[in-house]
Every structure is written in C-alpha cells, then in structure tokens.
Coordinates of C-alpha atoms in Angstrom, one line a residue:
Chain A
M1 CA -28.1 -22.6 207.0
K2 CA -30.3 -22.4 210.4
K3 CA -31.3 -18.6 209.3
I4 CA -32.2 -20.1 205.9
S5 CA -34.2 -22.8 206.9
I6 CA -36.3 -20.4 208.9
F7 CA -36.8 -18.0 206.6
L8 CA -37.3 -21.0 204.0
F9 CA -40.3 -21.9 206.8
V10 CA -41.5 -19.0 206.8
C11 CA -41.8 -18.3 203.2
L12 CA -43.0 -22.1 202.7
F13 CA -45.8 -20.8 205.2
T14 CA -46.5 -17.7 203.2
L15 CA -46.3 -19.0 199.5
S16 CA -48.7 -21.8 200.5
S17 CA -50.8 -19.0 202.0
F18 CA -50.9 -16.6 199.2
G19 CA -49.5 -18.5 196.4
V20 CA -46.2 -18.0 194.3
N21 CA -44.3 -14.4 194.4
K22 CA -41.4 -13.6 192.1
S23 CA -40.0 -11.0 194.5
Q24 CA -39.7 -13.6 197.1
C25 CA -38.2 -16.7 194.8
Q26 CA -35.6 -13.7 194.1
T27 CA -34.8 -12.6 197.4
L28 CA -34.5 -16.4 198.4
L29 CA -32.0 -17.1 195.5
D30 CA -30.4 -13.9 196.7
W31 CA -29.8 -15.3 200.2
M32 CA -28.6 -18.4 199.1
Y33 CA -26.5 -16.9 196.4
R34 CA -24.5 -14.6 199.2
D35 CA -24.1 -17.7 201.5
L36 CA -22.5 -19.2 198.7
T37 CA -20.1 -16.4 199.2
I38 CA -19.1 -16.1 202.7
K39 CA -18.1 -19.5 202.2
N40 CA -15.7 -19.4 199.4
F41 CA -14.3 -16.8 200.5
E42 CA -11.0 -18.6 201.9
V43 CA -10.5 -20.1 198.4
S44 CA -10.6 -16.8 197.2
Y45 CA -8.3 -15.9 199.5
E46 CA -5.5 -18.3 198.5
R47 CA -6.4 -17.6 194.8
A48 CA -5.7 -13.7 195.2
F49 CA -2.7 -14.4 197.7
N50 CA -0.9 -16.6 195.1
K51 CA -2.0 -14.4 192.4
L52 CA -0.1 -11.1 194.1
L53 CA 2.7 -13.6 195.0
L54 CA 2.5 -14.9 191.1
G55 CA 3.0 -10.9 190.6
I56 CA 5.2 -10.2 192.5
M57 CA 7.6 -12.3 191.2
T58 CA 6.6 -11.7 187.7
A59 CA 7.2 -8.0 188.2
H60 CA 10.8 -8.9 189.8
N61 CA 12.1 -10.6 186.7
N62 CA 10.4 -8.5 184.2
S63 CA 12.0 -4.9 186.5
R64 CA 15.4 -7.0 186.2
R65 CA 15.6 -7.6 182.6
S66 CA 15.1 -4.5 181.2
F67 CA 12.8 -1.8 183.1
G68 CA 15.3 -0.5 186.1
V69 CA 13.7 -0.7 189.7
N70 CA 9.9 0.4 189.6
S71 CA 9.5 2.6 192.9
D72 CA 6.3 1.8 193.9
M73 CA 7.1 -1.9 193.3
T74 CA 10.0 -1.3 195.5
E75 CA 8.3 0.2 198.3
I76 CA 5.7 -3.0 198.5
F77 CA 8.9 -5.6 198.3
Q78 CA 10.5 -3.6 201.4
A79 CA 6.6 -3.7 203.1
L80 CA 6.4 -7.3 202.3
K81 CA 9.7 -7.7 204.5
R82 CA 8.9 -5.8 206.9
I83 CA 5.5 -7.6 207.1
E84 CA 6.4 -11.2 207.0
P85 CA 10.5 -11.2 207.1
E86 CA 9.8 -14.9 206.4
Y87 CA 9.7 -14.1 202.9
K88 CA 13.6 -13.9 201.7
K89 CA 13.3 -17.7 202.5
Y90 CA 10.2 -18.8 200.7
I91 CA 10.2 -16.6 197.3
S92 CA 12.4 -17.8 194.9
P93 CA 17.0 -16.8 195.3
N94 CA 17.2 -14.2 192.6
L95 CA 14.5 -12.4 194.0
T96 CA 15.9 -12.7 197.6
V97 CA 18.9 -11.2 196.5
W98 CA 17.5 -8.5 195.0
L99 CA 14.7 -8.3 198.1
S100 CA 18.3 -7.8 200.2
S101 CA 19.8 -4.9 198.3
F102 CA 17.3 -3.2 199.4
S103 CA 17.6 -4.1 203.3
S104 CA 19.7 -0.6 204.0
S105 CA 17.3 1.1 202.1
S106 CA 15.9 4.2 204.3
T107 CA 12.7 5.2 202.5
T108 CA 10.0 5.3 204.4
S109 CA 6.8 3.4 203.3
E110 CA 3.2 4.1 204.0
L111 CA 2.4 -0.1 203.8
N112 CA 2.3 -1.4 206.8
S113 CA -0.4 -4.8 206.3
F114 CA -1.0 -7.0 203.4
S115 CA -4.4 -4.7 202.9
D116 CA -2.3 -1.9 201.8
V117 CA 0.1 -4.1 199.7
F118 CA -3.4 -5.7 197.9
A119 CA -4.3 -2.0 197.3
K120 CA -0.6 -0.6 196.5
W121 CA -0.5 -3.7 194.1
Q122 CA -4.1 -2.8 192.0
T123 CA -2.7 0.9 191.4
L124 CA 0.9 -0.7 189.9
Q125 CA -0.9 -3.5 187.4
S126 CA -2.7 -0.7 186.5
N127 CA 0.1 1.9 185.8
S128 CA 3.1 -0.3 185.1
P129 CA 2.2 -3.5 182.8
E130 CA 5.6 -3.4 181.5
L131 CA 6.4 -5.6 184.7
F132 CA 3.3 -7.9 183.9
N133 CA 4.8 -8.9 180.2
G134 CA 4.4 -12.5 180.1
L135 CA 1.9 -12.8 182.2
D136 CA -1.5 -14.5 181.5
K137 CA -3.9 -12.0 182.5
S138 CA -5.7 -14.6 184.0
Y139 CA -3.4 -14.4 186.9
Y140 CA -4.1 -10.4 186.9
L141 CA -5.8 -9.3 190.5
D142 CA -9.0 -8.4 189.1
D143 CA -12.3 -7.1 190.9
W144 CA -13.2 -10.6 192.1
D145 CA -9.9 -10.2 194.1
Q146 CA -10.7 -7.1 195.6
F147 CA -14.1 -7.7 196.3
T148 CA -12.7 -10.6 198.5
I149 CA -10.2 -8.2 200.6
K150 CA -13.0 -5.6 200.7
N151 CA -15.4 -8.2 202.7
L152 CA -12.7 -10.0 204.8
L153 CA -12.0 -6.8 205.8
N154 CA -15.4 -6.2 207.0
I155 CA -16.2 -10.2 207.9
N156 CA -16.7 -8.9 212.0
Q157 CA -19.7 -7.0 210.7
M158 CA -21.4 -9.9 208.3
K159 CA -23.5 -12.5 209.3
V160 CA -21.7 -15.9 208.9
S161 CA -23.9 -18.6 210.0
S162 CA -20.5 -21.3 210.8
P163 CA -18.9 -19.5 214.1
E164 CA -16.0 -21.8 212.9
L165 CA -16.1 -20.6 209.5
K166 CA -16.1 -16.7 211.1
E167 CA -13.3 -17.8 212.7
R168 CA -11.3 -18.8 210.5
L169 CA -12.3 -16.1 208.4
S170 CA -11.2 -13.6 210.8
N171 CA -8.0 -15.1 211.5
L172 CA -7.5 -13.9 207.5
Q173 CA -8.2 -10.7 208.3
D174 CA -6.3 -10.3 211.2
N175 CA -3.3 -11.6 208.2
L176 CA -4.6 -8.9 206.4
N177 CA -4.5 -6.0 208.7
L178 CA -1.4 -7.4 211.2
T179 CA 1.7 -5.7 210.8
S180 CA 3.7 -8.7 210.9
T181 CA 2.3 -12.3 210.1
N182 CA 3.2 -15.7 209.3
S183 CA 0.7 -15.9 206.0
L184 CA 3.4 -18.2 203.7
N185 CA 3.8 -20.5 206.7
G186 CA 6.0 -23.3 204.6
R187 CA 4.4 -22.9 201.7
Q188 CA 6.5 -23.5 198.1
V189 CA 6.6 -20.6 195.9
N190 CA 7.2 -20.9 192.6
F191 CA 5.7 -19.9 189.2
Q192 CA 4.6 -23.7 188.6
N193 CA 3.3 -24.2 192.1
L194 CA 1.7 -20.8 192.4
K195 CA 0.0 -21.2 188.4
T196 CA -1.1 -24.9 189.5
Q197 CA -2.7 -23.4 192.9
I198 CA -4.4 -20.8 191.2
N199 CA -6.0 -22.8 188.8
T200 CA -6.7 -25.2 191.6
A201 CA -8.8 -22.5 193.6
Q202 CA -10.5 -21.2 190.4
K203 CA -11.8 -24.2 189.1
K204 CA -13.1 -25.1 192.8
L205 CA -14.8 -21.9 192.9
V206 CA -16.4 -22.7 189.9
E207 CA -17.6 -26.2 190.4
D208 CA -18.8 -25.1 194.1
L209 CA -20.6 -21.9 192.6
N210 CA -22.3 -24.4 190.2
M211 CA -22.8 -26.9 192.9
G212 CA -24.3 -24.1 195.1
A213 CA -26.3 -22.8 192.2
V214 CA -27.7 -26.3 191.1
Q215 CA -28.8 -26.6 195.7
V216 CA -30.7 -23.1 195.2
L217 CA -32.7 -24.4 192.2
D218 CA -33.2 -27.9 193.7
N219 CA -34.2 -26.9 197.4
F220 CA -36.1 -23.9 196.2
S221 CA -38.2 -25.4 193.0
D222 CA -41.2 -25.5 195.4
I223 CA -41.0 -22.0 195.5
C224 CA -39.4 -20.9 192.6
T225 CA -41.3 -22.5 189.2
S226 CA -38.5 -23.7 186.7
E227 CA -40.6 -21.2 184.2
E228 CA -39.6 -18.0 186.7
I229 CA -36.4 -19.3 187.2
N230 CA -35.6 -19.5 183.5
L231 CA -37.3 -15.8 183.0
L232 CA -35.4 -14.4 185.9
I233 CA -32.2 -16.5 184.0
T234 CA -33.4 -15.3 181.0
Q235 CA -33.5 -11.4 181.9
G236 CA -30.0 -11.5 182.9
Q237 CA -31.2 -10.8 186.9
Y238 CA -29.2 -13.7 188.1
A239 CA -25.6 -15.4 188.2
C240 CA -27.4 -18.8 188.4
P241 CA -25.1 -20.7 186.3
V242 CA -27.0 -24.0 185.2
L243 CA -28.1 -22.8 182.0
R244 CA -25.4 -20.0 181.1
D245 CA -22.0 -22.4 181.6
E246 CA -20.2 -19.9 179.2
D247 CA -20.6 -17.1 181.5
F248 CA -19.9 -18.8 184.4
S249 CA -16.3 -19.5 183.7
D250 CA -15.9 -16.0 184.3
L251 CA -15.8 -14.7 187.5
N252 CA -15.8 -11.3 187.1
L253 CA -19.3 -10.9 185.5
Q254 CA -20.4 -13.4 188.4
L255 CA -19.2 -10.8 190.8
K256 CA -21.1 -8.3 188.9
S257 CA -25.0 -10.2 189.1
I258 CA -24.1 -11.4 192.9
E259 CA -24.0 -7.2 193.4
D260 CA -26.5 -6.7 191.5
M261 CA -28.5 -8.9 193.9
L262 CA -26.9 -7.6 196.9
T263 CA -28.0 -4.0 196.0
K264 CA -31.6 -5.3 194.7
S265 CA -32.5 -8.0 197.9
K266 CA -34.0 -6.1 200.6
L267 CA -33.0 -8.8 203.4
L268 CA -29.5 -8.3 202.5
N269 CA -30.1 -4.6 203.0
E270 CA -31.3 -5.0 206.9
E271 CA -28.0 -6.9 207.3
T272 CA -25.4 -4.9 205.2
P273 CA -23.9 -2.6 207.6
K274 CA -24.4 0.8 206.4
E275 CA -21.2 2.3 208.0
L276 CA -17.8 1.1 207.2
I277 CA -17.1 2.4 210.8
P278 CA -19.7 3.1 213.8
I279 CA -19.9 6.5 214.6
N280 CA -19.9 7.0 218.6
R281 CA -22.2 10.0 219.8
I282 CA -21.4 12.0 223.3
D283 CA -24.0 14.4 224.3
Y284 CA -21.2 17.1 224.6
E285 CA -21.4 19.8 227.3
Q286 CA -22.0 23.5 224.9
S287 CA -21.0 26.7 225.8
T288 CA -24.0 28.8 226.5
D289 CA -22.4 32.1 226.5
P290 CA -24.3 34.2 224.2
R291 CA -20.8 35.3 222.7
S292 CA -20.7 31.7 221.2
T293 CA -21.8 31.4 217.9
Y294 CA -21.5 28.8 215.1
C295 CA -22.1 28.6 211.6
T296 CA -24.3 26.2 209.7
R297 CA -23.9 24.7 206.3
P298 CA -24.9 22.8 203.1
S299 CA -23.6 19.6 203.1
E300 CA -22.8 20.5 199.1
M301 CA -20.2 23.1 200.7
L302 CA -18.2 20.2 202.2
R303 CA -15.3 19.7 199.8
M304 CA -12.5 18.8 201.9
L305 CA -11.3 16.1 204.8
V306 CA -8.8 17.7 207.4
I307 CA -6.6 15.3 208.8
H308 CA -5.2 16.4 212.2
H309 CA -3.3 14.8 215.7
T310 CA -4.2 16.2 219.0
A311 CA -0.6 16.7 220.0
T312 CA -2.4 15.0 223.5
E313 CA -1.7 11.8 225.7
E314 CA -3.7 9.0 223.2
E315 CA -5.4 8.2 226.5
M316 CA -7.0 11.7 226.7
S317 CA -10.9 11.0 226.0
P318 CA -13.2 13.1 223.5
T319 CA -14.9 14.7 226.5
E320 CA -11.7 15.8 227.7
I321 CA -10.7 17.4 224.7
N322 CA -14.1 19.1 224.7
Q323 CA -13.5 20.6 227.9
M324 CA -10.1 22.1 226.8
H325 CA -11.4 23.8 223.9
L326 CA -14.4 25.2 225.6
E327 CA -11.0 27.2 227.3
N328 CA -9.9 28.7 224.0
R329 CA -11.6 32.1 222.6
T330 CA -11.6 32.9 219.0
N331 CA -9.0 35.7 217.9
S332 CA -11.7 38.3 218.3
G333 CA -12.9 37.1 221.6
E334 CA -15.6 34.7 221.6
P335 CA -15.9 31.6 223.4
W336 CA -15.6 28.6 221.4
K337 CA -19.3 26.5 221.1
M338 CA -17.7 23.0 221.9
V339 CA -14.5 20.7 220.6
G340 CA -14.0 22.0 216.8
Y341 CA -13.2 18.6 215.4
N342 CA -16.2 16.5 213.5
Y343 CA -14.5 13.5 214.2
M344 CA -11.8 12.0 216.7
V345 CA -10.3 8.6 216.3
S346 CA -9.8 6.9 219.7
S347 CA -7.5 4.2 220.9
S348 CA -8.4 4.1 224.6
F349 CA -11.7 6.0 225.5
D350 CA -14.9 3.9 225.9
G351 CA -13.3 0.2 225.5
A352 CA -10.9 1.7 222.2
T353 CA -7.7 -0.1 221.9
P354 CA -5.2 0.2 219.7
R355 CA -6.4 -2.5 218.1
N356 CA -9.8 -1.7 217.7
P357 CA -9.9 2.5 217.5
K358 CA -13.8 3.8 217.6
V359 CA -14.4 6.9 216.1
F360 CA -16.5 9.5 217.6
Q361 CA -18.4 12.5 216.4
G362 CA -17.5 16.0 217.5
R363 CA -19.4 18.8 216.2
E364 CA -22.2 17.9 213.9
D365 CA -21.4 17.6 209.9
T366 CA -23.3 20.6 209.4
V367 CA -21.7 23.1 212.2
K368 CA -18.6 24.7 210.6
G369 CA -15.5 23.0 212.8
A370 CA -12.5 25.3 214.6
H371 CA -9.7 22.8 213.1
A372 CA -8.2 24.3 210.2
G373 CA -7.2 28.0 210.7
G374 CA -6.7 29.2 207.6
Y375 CA -8.0 29.4 204.0
S376 CA -8.0 28.0 200.6
A377 CA -6.0 28.7 197.9
P378 CA -8.2 31.6 195.7
L379 CA -11.2 30.8 194.7
S380 CA -11.7 30.0 190.7
S381 CA -14.3 31.6 189.1
Y382 CA -16.0 28.3 188.8
E383 CA -15.7 27.9 192.6
T384 CA -17.1 31.6 193.4
D385 CA -20.2 30.6 191.1
F386 CA -20.4 27.3 193.0
Y387 CA -20.3 29.0 196.9
E388 CA -22.3 31.8 195.9
K389 CA -25.3 29.6 195.3
L390 CA -24.7 28.5 198.9
N391 CA -26.1 29.9 202.1
I392 CA -24.6 29.7 205.7
Q393 CA -26.3 30.3 208.8
C394 CA -24.6 31.9 211.6
G395 CA -25.4 32.7 215.5
N396 CA -26.8 30.7 218.6
E397 CA -29.9 30.2 220.3
E398 CA -29.4 33.6 222.3
V399 CA -29.2 35.9 219.3
G400 CA -30.8 33.9 216.5
M401 CA -29.4 32.5 213.3
K402 CA -28.3 34.7 210.6
T403 CA -28.3 33.8 206.8
G404 CA -25.3 34.5 205.1
S405 CA -23.1 33.7 201.7
A406 CA -20.6 31.5 201.8
L407 CA -18.5 33.7 200.1
D408 CA -18.8 36.3 203.4
Q409 CA -15.7 34.3 204.3
L410 CA -13.4 35.3 201.8
D411 CA -9.5 36.0 202.9
S412 CA -8.0 39.8 201.4
S413 CA -6.6 37.1 199.0
G414 CA -9.7 35.3 198.1
G415 CA -9.3 32.4 199.8
I416 CA -12.1 30.3 201.7
S417 CA -12.5 29.7 205.0
G418 CA -10.8 26.3 205.4
N419 CA -13.3 25.4 208.4
L420 CA -16.0 26.0 206.3
I421 CA -15.7 24.0 203.4
S422 CA -14.1 20.9 205.7
L423 CA -14.7 17.9 208.3
G424 CA -11.7 18.2 210.5
I425 CA -10.4 14.1 211.8
A426 CA -8.2 14.2 214.6
I427 CA -6.2 10.8 215.5
I428 CA -5.8 10.9 219.1
G429 CA -2.2 11.2 219.9
N430 CA 0.7 13.1 219.5
F431 CA 2.8 12.4 216.3
S432 CA 4.5 15.5 216.1
P433 CA 8.6 15.4 217.5
F434 CA 9.7 17.4 220.3
K435 CA 11.8 20.5 219.2
F436 CA 13.2 23.2 220.2
E437 CA 12.3 27.0 219.2
L438 CA 15.1 29.9 219.2
I439 CA 13.8 32.8 221.4
D440 CA 16.2 35.4 221.6
G441 CA 19.3 33.3 221.8
V442 CA 17.0 30.6 223.7
F443 CA 16.2 27.4 223.2
V444 CA 12.7 27.1 224.1
P445 CA 11.3 23.3 224.0
I446 CA 8.2 22.9 222.3
N447 CA 5.9 20.0 222.6
P448 CA 8.0 18.8 226.0
D449 CA 5.0 15.9 226.1
S450 CA 5.7 14.1 222.7
E451 CA 6.7 10.8 223.9
P452 CA 7.0 8.3 222.7
Y453 CA 6.7 10.3 218.9
D454 CA 5.5 7.6 217.2
S455 CA 3.7 6.4 214.1
P456 CA 0.0 5.7 214.2
S457 CA -0.9 2.3 214.1
N458 CA -2.6 0.5 211.3
Q459 CA -5.8 0.4 212.7
Q460 CA -6.0 4.3 213.2
I461 CA -5.3 4.4 209.5
D462 CA -7.7 1.5 208.5
A463 CA -10.0 3.6 210.6
T464 CA -9.7 7.0 209.6
A465 CA -9.8 5.7 205.5
R466 CA -13.0 3.8 206.7
L467 CA -14.6 6.9 208.2
A468 CA -13.7 9.3 204.6
C469 CA -15.6 6.8 203.1
D470 CA -18.4 7.1 204.9
L471 CA -18.2 10.4 205.0
Q472 CA -18.3 10.6 201.3
K473 CA -20.9 8.3 200.5
K474 CA -23.0 10.9 203.0
H475 CA -21.6 14.2 201.2
K476 CA -20.8 13.9 197.4
N477 CA -18.5 16.7 197.1
L478 CA -16.1 15.7 199.7
K479 CA -13.2 14.0 197.5
T480 CA -10.3 15.7 199.0
I481 CA -7.8 14.9 201.7
V482 CA -5.2 17.6 203.2
P483 CA -3.5 17.7 205.6
H484 CA -4.2 20.5 208.4
S485 CA -0.6 22.0 207.2
Y486 CA -2.7 22.8 203.7
F487 CA -4.1 25.5 205.6
K488 CA -1.8 27.4 207.7
I489 CA 2.0 26.9 208.8
T490 CA 1.6 24.1 211.6
D491 CA 3.8 21.1 212.8
C492 CA 0.1 19.4 212.6
P493 CA -0.6 16.3 211.5
G494 CA 2.9 15.4 212.5
S495 CA 3.9 12.3 211.2
L496 CA 0.3 11.3 209.9
I497 CA 0.9 13.4 207.0
K498 CA 3.0 10.6 205.4
Y499 CA -0.1 8.8 205.9
L500 CA -2.7 10.5 204.1
N501 CA -2.2 8.6 200.7
Q502 CA -2.4 4.7 202.5
I503 CA -5.8 6.4 203.8
K504 CA -6.7 7.3 200.6
D505 CA -5.8 3.8 199.2
R506 CA -7.6 1.9 201.8
A507 CA -10.6 4.3 200.9
T508 CA -10.1 2.9 197.5
I509 CA -10.5 -0.2 198.9
Y510 CA -13.8 0.4 200.4
G511 CA -14.8 1.3 197.0
C512 CA -14.4 5.1 197.7
S513 CA -12.1 7.8 195.6
F514 CA -10.1 10.3 196.9
T515 CA -7.4 12.7 196.0
V516 CA -4.5 13.8 198.3
K517 CA -3.5 17.2 198.1
H518 CA -0.6 18.2 200.6
T519 CA -0.5 22.0 199.6
K520 CA -2.4 24.5 198.5
A521 CA -0.4 24.8 195.2
E522 CA -1.2 21.2 194.0
G523 CA -4.8 22.9 195.3
N524 CA -4.2 25.3 192.3
K525 CA -3.3 22.8 189.9
Chain B
M1 CA -23.5 56.0 237.4
I2 CA -22.3 56.8 233.8
K3 CA -18.7 57.4 235.3
L4 CA -19.0 54.9 237.9
F5 CA -19.3 52.5 234.8
I6 CA -16.5 54.2 232.9
I7 CA -14.4 53.9 236.3
S8 CA -15.1 50.2 236.8
L9 CA -14.3 49.8 232.9
L10 CA -11.0 50.9 233.4
L11 CA -10.2 48.8 236.3
C12 CA -11.0 46.1 234.3
S13 CA -8.9 47.2 231.6
Q14 CA -5.9 47.7 233.9
N15 CA -6.4 44.2 235.7
V16 CA -6.1 42.8 232.2
M17 CA -2.8 44.6 231.1
S18 CA -1.4 44.4 234.8
N19 CA -2.4 40.7 234.2
E20 CA -0.4 40.4 230.8
G21 CA 2.7 42.3 232.5
E22 CA 3.4 39.6 234.9
I23 CA 3.0 37.1 232.4
K24 CA 5.4 38.8 230.7
I25 CA 7.8 38.8 233.7
T26 CA 6.8 35.2 234.3
I27 CA 7.6 34.1 230.9
N28 CA 10.8 36.4 230.6
S29 CA 12.1 34.4 233.8
Y30 CA 10.9 31.0 231.8
L31 CA 13.5 31.6 229.7
K32 CA 16.0 32.7 231.8
A33 CA 15.9 30.1 233.6
L34 CA 15.9 27.6 230.3
S35 CA 19.1 29.9 229.1
T36 CA 21.1 29.0 231.9
Q37 CA 19.5 25.9 232.8
D38 CA 18.7 26.8 236.4
L39 CA 16.7 24.3 237.7
S40 CA 15.2 25.7 240.8
S41 CA 14.5 28.7 238.9
L42 CA 12.6 26.2 236.9
K43 CA 11.0 24.1 239.2
K44 CA 9.5 27.0 241.1
L45 CA 8.0 28.5 237.3
T46 CA 6.3 25.4 236.6
T47 CA 4.1 22.5 237.7
E48 CA 5.9 19.2 238.6
K49 CA 4.2 17.8 235.4
F50 CA 5.1 20.1 232.9
Y51 CA 9.0 20.0 235.0
K52 CA 9.5 16.4 234.9
S53 CA 7.9 16.5 230.5
L54 CA 10.9 19.4 230.3
T55 CA 13.8 17.8 232.3
K56 CA 13.3 14.0 230.8
N57 CA 15.6 12.8 228.4
N58 CA 17.8 16.1 228.8
N59 CA 15.2 17.9 226.6
L60 CA 17.2 21.5 227.6
K61 CA 19.8 22.8 225.9
K62 CA 22.0 25.4 226.9
S63 CA 21.9 29.5 225.4
N64 CA 25.4 29.5 223.8
G65 CA 25.7 33.4 224.0
P66 CA 26.2 35.8 227.0
T67 CA 24.0 35.5 230.0
K68 CA 21.4 37.9 229.8
D69 CA 18.4 39.4 231.9
N70 CA 15.8 40.4 229.6
F71 CA 14.7 38.6 226.6
D72 CA 13.3 40.2 223.4
F73 CA 10.1 39.1 222.7
D74 CA 6.8 39.0 221.2
I75 CA 3.6 37.6 223.7
K76 CA 0.5 36.8 222.8
V77 CA -2.2 36.3 225.5
K78 CA -5.8 35.0 226.0
K79 CA -7.7 34.8 228.7
A80 CA -9.1 30.9 229.3
E81 CA -12.8 31.1 229.2
R82 CA -13.8 29.3 232.0
I83 CA -11.3 28.4 234.0
K84 CA -10.6 31.4 236.7
G85 CA -6.7 32.5 236.4
R86 CA -5.6 30.8 233.2
F87 CA -4.0 32.3 230.6
F88 CA -2.6 30.7 227.3
V89 CA 0.5 32.9 226.2
N90 CA 1.9 32.3 222.9
I91 CA 5.3 33.9 222.2
K92 CA 7.7 34.1 219.5
N93 CA 11.0 36.3 218.3
K94 CA 10.7 39.5 217.5
H95 CA 11.1 39.7 213.5
S96 CA 9.2 36.2 213.0
D97 CA 6.3 36.4 210.9
H98 CA 3.9 34.5 212.9
F99 CA 3.4 32.7 216.2
G100 CA 3.4 29.4 216.2
D101 CA 0.0 26.3 217.1
Y102 CA 1.8 25.7 220.8
W103 CA 0.5 27.9 223.6
F104 CA 2.2 27.8 227.3
V105 CA -0.9 27.1 229.6
L106 CA -0.3 29.6 232.7
D107 CA -2.2 29.4 235.9
M108 CA -2.6 31.9 238.6
R109 CA -1.3 30.7 242.0
A110 CA -1.1 32.9 244.9
K111 CA -0.5 36.4 243.4
S112 CA 2.1 34.6 240.6
Y113 CA 2.0 32.3 237.9
I114 CA 2.5 28.9 237.0
I115 CA 3.9 27.0 233.6
S116 CA 1.1 24.3 234.0
E117 CA 1.4 22.7 230.1
M118 CA 2.0 23.1 226.6
R119 CA -0.6 22.6 224.3
M120 CA -1.5 23.2 220.7
I121 CA -4.4 25.4 220.3
E122 CA -5.8 25.5 216.7
E123 CA -7.6 28.5 215.9

C-alpha cells in the first residue's frame, strides 16, 4: 500500500501538472487490481484446495460404482497418501478403505507434491469426465485455480507489500512444493462441508474483488473521471465489476480481464520477472587450441530438450564439469571447446541447495552442444525442407567460421545430429545405479561411485521445468523433451527418465506446452 | 630435414602405440584382479579413492569360470587433452556392438598406469 501511495502521490503531482491522462488512470487501476489479486491468494488457494478434495471424493465414488479403477486417479491417490499420510484419517471412511487397497502397490509415481497433483488433476478432469458425473461444473478446478497455483509457485519473485502476507503465501507455496505436508491439519472433510467452504470462499472472493473495485474508483476518482472509467469499462478493457455485476460472478472472466491488464500495464511489466528461474552465468575457461572448433545455429533449429545427469557427485560444480570436459576429445581427435551441456542444474554450487537449486548456463543456446551423441530418426520430407533453409556456421576464431547447411550433419540413415537440434540440460548428480558388465567372464563394476543412487528432489524437477518453459519462450520450435537415451544407447539420464512427464506437467502450469518422447519410434509417430 | 620430421613422427606414433600396449596390460591385470578378487593387486592398480568405491558395499563379484591370465576384449584409448599422462579407456566384449558411456581414467605414475576413476563421457 505504501508503494501505491507513493505512486499515487507521484501521479497526482504529474496529473496536476499536465492534466488527466487516460493511460495513467489505466496504470493505477491495473496496479490496484494486482494488489487485490495478491491479497486474495489465500482465499483462492482455500477454494482450489477444497475443490481438489471434493473432486477426489467424487471421482472415488464414481469409479467405485461403475467405472473401475482409473490409473491416473490411482497414481494421484497414492501420491496423496505419500505426501500426507493423514489423508486416510480425514477423508471419508469409504475412501480410506479404498486407499488402503493400494498400500502394497509397487507402481512408481512421478507425483511428489501438491503442485504435481494439481497439474495431474487438470488432466484427469479433461480426460476422464465420467469420474466427475454428478459434480456441478462450478466445483471443477478452473483457470482461476490454475492462475492461483501458478502464481503461488512464483510468489518469491512477486512484490507483496506486506511481509506478513508474503510469509503466509510462502507457507502456502511450501505446501505446494514439499514432498511431505500437513495441509489437512484437522479439517473436517465431507461433501457438504467442502461445498460450503468452496461457496464461502467464492462469495468472499467476489465480495473482496467488488469492494476492491469500489475502492479503486473512490480512491482514484480525482485522477480518473467517471466518464473515463465508464468509457474504459464499456470498452471492456477492465474487470471493474461495479457496473457489470452479471459478469463479475464469473471469476474466470475476471481472470482474463486481470491478465489482459497485467499484460498491458507498463508498471507491472517492470515487476514481473522475465524468467521463471534466473540463469547464472560463469566465465568458463575455453580451449584455445586451433583444432577445437564449434558450430553456431539459428534459434529455429532448436526443437528438443535433452535431459541428462552428469553421473558425478552432486557437489561437483559447473566449473569442475567444464574442466572435466576440456579434457575430452571428439572421435576425430579434436579437443572440446568447453563444457558440452547448454545448462546445468546444481544443488550445491554458489549457494544452491537441494531445496533451492540453481541453473547455470553452459554453452550458449546458439552454440551446438556436445551431449546427445547420436542422430534423430530419419528426417521426413517436411523436416528436410525445414532444415534445408537453415544454415550453420562452424570453425573458431583461429581458422574462421565457415557457413554450411544443417543438412551437412546427417548420418547414413538420414537422421540429423542430435546436438545440432537440441539443448542439453544436465542435472548435476548421479541418478544411475551401480552395475556390472561382463567382459570375457569378468564382472566389471560400472559406475562404482553411484551412492546413494537417488531420485531427484522435487525442487530439481521444478527448476528444470521452469528452465524448460523459459527456453520455450525464447525458442519457439522447442516443443519436445527427450532423455539422452533417445539419441543413443546409454544409461543416461538414469532414474530421471521417470520424471520427464513431471517436468512436462510442471511446465504446463507455467504456461508452456511440451511433448515427451522416450524413443525415436515415438518420434516417427 | 624431411627425414628427421618423418623419423620424429614415427617415434611419436610408436610412443602412442606403446602407451596403448601398456594400457591394455594394465586393464588386463585389472580384469584378472577383479576375477580373482585379488584385493592387493587391485589396490596397486587403482587410486585409493577408486579402490574404496570398488570395495564399498561388497561391490565385487568373483568370476565363475577357471582363472585366466589373459582376457579377450576390445579397447578404445583417448589421450586426455590437457593433463599429461592421462588416458581415457573404454573396453567391451569382442562380440559387443558398441562401447558403453563409462570410461576408465588412467594416469601414468612412475612409468606404470593407475586407474583413477570411472567417468561417463558423452560424445
């Protein structure tokens, strides 16, 4: 509020000097509306969370009656039990019995937190409508809920005027991110209670936003004349509900209006972080050997994200990985220019922790990586035409850069170099198991350093999803996530392969869209 | 002058060949030590750190067949770009189609090779 007051003062001064300006009025309204939205996150979260619980109970009842067991739903239920064992106690007795029938199941789930469950639930709602028979559409998770979850996940990067509110919102964020929570905490869970709570939250949201809008108009009536405001409202540019009661009952319409305003507002653009996750840059040592060459490529060429693990200790720094890669030579004997990956996700370097991983840039996006080590499926005629139009430049400062065609980098079966069309993201750590390889009757230990052989943390997956989404915004053709093993026979990325769909689902929450492909055969479909 | 250049090239290539030969002998000794679980030989052939990682959690498995002195395997050797006397070595069964991702890192110590670590190298 302090900030708003300062801004108001500046605005008033400006306006008194230069007269009323429509765009300034618009900016102020935008600013107030954003503040209102932040203040209502808790109510919105309550509404979303209760809708999820209501949906779970409805889906459970419907599946038990006539539709059998839905594997997505089973996965969600297992995840909920894992995230919060107290669920058994608070959910209806029937559900408890049903849930317990899964206690011995060995299915591996990719859902580690409530944010994963929310993402998966949206898919379940659209793919399995039969599970929600009898549930009024107003109790479905909707865009407003998704907006709430998405923004709560980013709350650390948003400017919240009250530190107390920020702390409470951070707790909600933790609740969404943690793999173990106590969110139910004694709440009474049954159909009627949930519906009442959702309706109460809905009513409160509508009232708060209505009241907020009235305040906006009252507070700024000196700046925005009623004619101007009316004009803006009738032109449909605002979510101002005072004169549009019938529309205001629809939160989704409000959401659209608010998002439109956020997009339009210059002030908010300054505050909204450009990236979902900051990219840290390191001044890496690079090979100066004249034999060490590299290729640059246009952004349109980038179509895939290749997920790796480094098969090293988690504590290894990007700088050390760079040093390690500077030791490498290509098959034709050329020294590597620098670290082969385009990005590394660290849980230990430069203040990073497993709960707060950081992303480090390796090779620039425009520089062909050294990580995929294989070729795509043979190109279709459409793909051939596409790549034919794109040129690459290869060489170095010593020998100069030579322009060539992307199609120069095909293998004998007509597949294109994986390194050329992808960005390599490596999560630093060892996610492959220790194993033996039989060489002439001898059991040779492979990957003996693999201890502990572990799963990635929820935050590592989240950081990778944020990065993936940021990269898709930069490179429009980047639409597919693949494991390293897509391109060649390799253990890499170890157990991370089970988390690719989770990365995709998280990226969806952040507003991106990816397809996951595990094999080239899928690539040909 | 040209003759001198050719001779030095030959000497140089012989040196690499001799390295590869020595490396193959080292790997053969390593395989023998593994197959017989001869820990004292294994200790001599590896660094302390690598030895520890090999022997932790009973990571070794004795071979079933008769004890052999020579093993049949394919080897791929790459010289490290920057660290002198370091080689990356990959091995596979004679009848396997491809080499794996994991390479031995061998360092020259007093005219013999010691296995320092195993490393995934992505090409």
